[in-house]
């Protein structure tokens, strides 16, 4: 199995663009199905964040966090920088994000239930 040192080609070339050479964007990934899905998710999470910000919501931080997570994944995959992280277990990371999403949805439902106007017996009479 290849380690990170085997995939590394050596020091970057001299010059002004040497620092940016490791972050070259793979345009074929951006036009692939996975890239389009990540771009769509990024746009939708931004729209959700704007909607939460416009309304009176205490959960706009969750939408902003999801936006940044999606942006990070898009960056990692578009630049193929994720290949340099050998010891990071990507399936567990994705499972953790799904788990956080489920908890955020549960918190939203509880918040919505608690904030709903309640009718008491005095209001009914």
mmCIF file of C-alpha atoms in Angstrom:
data_model
loop_
_atom_site.group_PDB
_atom_site.id
_atom_site.type_symbol
_atom_site.label_atom_id
_atom_site.label_comp_id
_atom_site.label_asym_id
_atom_site.label_seq_id
_atom_site.Cartn_x
_atom_site.Cartn_y
_atom_site.Cartn_z
ATOM 1 C CA UNK A 1 0.000 0.000 0.000
ATOM 2 C CA UNK A 2 1.291 3.447 -0.850
ATOM 3 C CA UNK A 3 2.019 5.818 1.961
ATOM 4 C CA UNK A 4 1.952 9.592 1.843
ATOM 5 C CA UNK A 5 5.703 9.707 1.217
ATOM 6 C CA UNK A 6 5.411 7.454 -1.841
ATOM 7 C CA UNK A 7 2.814 9.719 -3.452
ATOM 8 C CA UNK A 8 4.779 12.898 -2.770
ATOM 9 C CA UNK A 9 6.756 13.953 -5.821
ATOM 10 C CA UNK A 10 9.268 16.141 -4.020
ATOM 11 C CA UNK A 11 9.615 19.826 -3.291
ATOM 12 C CA UNK A 12 7.591 22.235 -5.426
ATOM 13 C CA UNK A 13 9.250 24.066 -8.288
ATOM 14 C CA UNK A 14 10.823 27.455 -7.720
ATOM 15 C CA UNK A 15 8.837 30.522 -8.649
ATOM 16 C CA UNK A 16 5.754 32.540 -7.783
ATOM 17 C CA UNK A 17 3.269 29.755 -8.584
ATOM 18 C CA UNK A 18 5.143 27.146 -6.537
ATOM 19 C CA UNK A 19 2.989 27.748 -3.454
ATOM 20 C CA UNK A 20 -0.235 27.249 -5.384
ATOM 21 C CA UNK A 21 0.859 24.125 -7.217
ATOM 22 C CA UNK A 22 -0.508 21.792 -4.524
ATOM 23 C CA UNK A 23 -3.979 23.341 -4.723
ATOM 24 C CA UNK A 24 -4.648 22.978 -8.455
ATOM 25 C CA UNK A 25 -8.371 22.493 -9.035
ATOM 26 C CA UNK A 26 -9.397 19.360 -10.888
ATOM 27 C CA UNK A 27 -11.973 20.677 -13.358
ATOM 28 C CA UNK A 28 -13.064 17.177 -14.370
ATOM 29 C CA UNK A 29 -14.168 16.557 -10.768
ATOM 30 C CA UNK A 30 -16.216 19.748 -10.737
ATOM 31 C CA UNK A 31 -18.093 18.612 -13.848
ATOM 32 C CA UNK A 32 -18.555 15.020 -12.600
ATOM 33 C CA UNK A 33 -21.739 13.826 -10.872
ATOM 34 C CA UNK A 34 -20.146 13.940 -7.413
ATOM 35 C CA UNK A 35 -18.824 17.451 -8.014
ATOM 36 C CA UNK A 36 -22.178 18.694 -9.252
ATOM 37 C CA UNK A 37 -23.893 17.190 -6.203
ATOM 38 C CA UNK A 38 -21.438 18.906 -3.849
ATOM 39 C CA UNK A 39 -21.890 22.220 -5.675
ATOM 40 C CA UNK A 40 -25.673 21.863 -5.464
ATOM 41 C CA UNK A 41 -25.465 21.018 -1.770
ATOM 42 C CA UNK A 42 -23.244 24.057 -1.238
ATOM 43 C CA UNK A 43 -25.766 26.319 -2.963
ATOM 44 C CA UNK A 44 -28.696 24.839 -1.040
ATOM 45 C CA UNK A 45 -26.979 25.151 2.332
ATOM 46 C CA UNK A 46 -26.177 28.773 1.546
ATOM 47 C CA UNK A 47 -29.834 29.425 0.665
ATOM 48 C CA UNK A 48 -30.934 27.666 3.870
ATOM 49 C CA UNK A 49 -28.509 29.797 5.876
ATOM 50 C CA UNK A 50 -29.889 32.983 4.291
ATOM 51 C CA UNK A 51 -33.458 31.872 5.044
ATOM 52 C CA UNK A 52 -32.594 31.072 8.660
ATOM 53 C CA UNK A 53 -30.839 34.414 8.996
ATOM 54 C CA UNK A 54 -33.844 36.287 7.597
ATOM 55 C CA UNK A 55 -36.225 34.545 9.998
ATOM 56 C CA UNK A 56 -36.062 34.571 13.748
ATOM 57 C CA UNK A 57 -34.270 31.295 14.229
ATOM 58 C CA UNK A 58 -31.809 30.114 16.811
ATOM 59 C CA UNK A 59 -30.521 27.370 14.518
ATOM 60 C CA UNK A 60 -28.796 29.442 11.843
ATOM 61 C CA UNK A 61 -25.434 28.242 13.183
ATOM 62 C CA UNK A 62 -26.274 24.677 12.125
ATOM 63 C CA UNK A 63 -26.893 25.796 8.536
ATOM 64 C CA UNK A 64 -23.673 27.817 8.540
ATOM 65 C CA UNK A 65 -21.745 24.836 9.901
ATOM 66 C CA UNK A 66 -23.177 22.584 7.184
ATOM 67 C CA UNK A 67 -22.197 25.191 4.585
ATOM 68 C CA UNK A 68 -18.589 25.232 5.821
ATOM 69 C CA UNK A 69 -18.427 21.424 5.995
ATOM 70 C CA UNK A 70 -19.680 21.145 2.415
ATOM 71 C CA UNK A 71 -17.248 23.838 1.289
ATOM 72 C CA UNK A 72 -14.384 21.953 2.964
ATOM 73 C CA UNK A 73 -15.346 18.681 1.287
ATOM 74 C CA UNK A 74 -15.670 20.401 -2.093
ATOM 75 C CA UNK A 75 -12.213 21.925 -1.638
ATOM 76 C CA UNK A 76 -10.653 18.643 -0.506
ATOM 77 C CA UNK A 77 -12.086 16.649 -3.392
ATOM 78 C CA UNK A 78 -11.623 19.282 -6.118
ATOM 79 C CA UNK A 79 -7.944 19.719 -5.283
ATOM 80 C CA UNK A 80 -7.478 15.999 -4.523
ATOM 81 C CA UNK A 81 -5.953 17.109 -1.247
ATOM 82 C CA UNK A 82 -7.833 14.378 0.613
ATOM 83 C CA UNK A 83 -5.317 11.856 -0.750
ATOM 84 C CA UNK A 84 -2.677 13.354 1.533
ATOM 85 C CA UNK A 85 -4.668 12.435 4.659
ATOM 86 C CA UNK A 86 -3.862 8.739 4.977
ATOM 87 C CA UNK A 87 -4.876 8.233 8.576
ATOM 88 C CA UNK A 88 -8.266 9.938 8.354
ATOM 89 C CA UNK A 89 -11.114 7.458 8.141
ATOM 90 C CA UNK A 90 -13.421 9.095 5.602
ATOM 91 C CA UNK A 91 -16.414 6.725 5.973
ATOM 92 C CA UNK A 92 -16.478 7.358 9.731
ATOM 93 C CA UNK A 93 -16.246 11.096 9.131
ATOM 94 C CA UNK A 94 -19.201 11.027 6.740
ATOM 95 C CA UNK A 95 -21.147 8.851 9.208
ATOM 96 C CA UNK A 96 -20.414 11.439 11.907
ATOM 97 C CA UNK A 97 -21.735 14.234 9.719
ATOM 98 C CA UNK A 98 -24.913 12.250 9.046
ATOM 99 C CA UNK A 99 -25.278 11.615 12.777
ATOM 100 C CA UNK A 100 -24.873 15.323 13.545
ATOM 101 C CA UNK A 101 -27.489 16.098 10.894
ATOM 102 C CA UNK A 102 -29.957 13.703 12.531
ATOM 103 C CA UNK A 103 -29.388 15.321 15.924
ATOM 104 C CA UNK A 104 -29.798 18.788 14.398
ATOM 105 C CA UNK A 105 -33.095 17.710 12.815
ATOM 106 C CA UNK A 106 -34.266 16.318 16.156
ATOM 107 C CA UNK A 107 -33.320 19.552 17.905
ATOM 108 C CA UNK A 108 -35.199 21.528 15.260
ATOM 109 C CA UNK A 109 -38.350 19.440 15.748
ATOM 110 C CA UNK A 110 -38.147 19.867 19.524
ATOM 111 C CA UNK A 111 -37.603 23.621 19.097
ATOM 112 C CA UNK A 112 -40.563 23.851 16.744
ATOM 113 C CA UNK A 113 -42.778 21.926 19.161
ATOM 114 C CA UNK A 114 -41.742 24.043 22.127
ATOM 115 C CA UNK A 115 -42.202 27.361 20.302
ATOM 116 C CA UNK A 116 -45.672 26.527 18.948
ATOM 117 C CA UNK A 117 -48.395 28.567 20.608
ATOM 118 C CA UNK A 118 -50.214 26.486 23.180
ATOM 119 C CA UNK A 119 -53.843 26.815 23.999
ATOM 120 C CA UNK A 120 -54.815 26.604 27.629
ATOM 121 C CA UNK A 121 -58.194 26.055 29.166
ATOM 122 C CA UNK A 122 -58.453 29.767 29.983
ATOM 123 C CA UNK A 123 -57.973 30.668 26.304
ATOM 124 C CA UNK A 124 -60.703 28.271 25.229
ATOM 125 C CA UNK A 125 -63.332 29.773 27.555
#
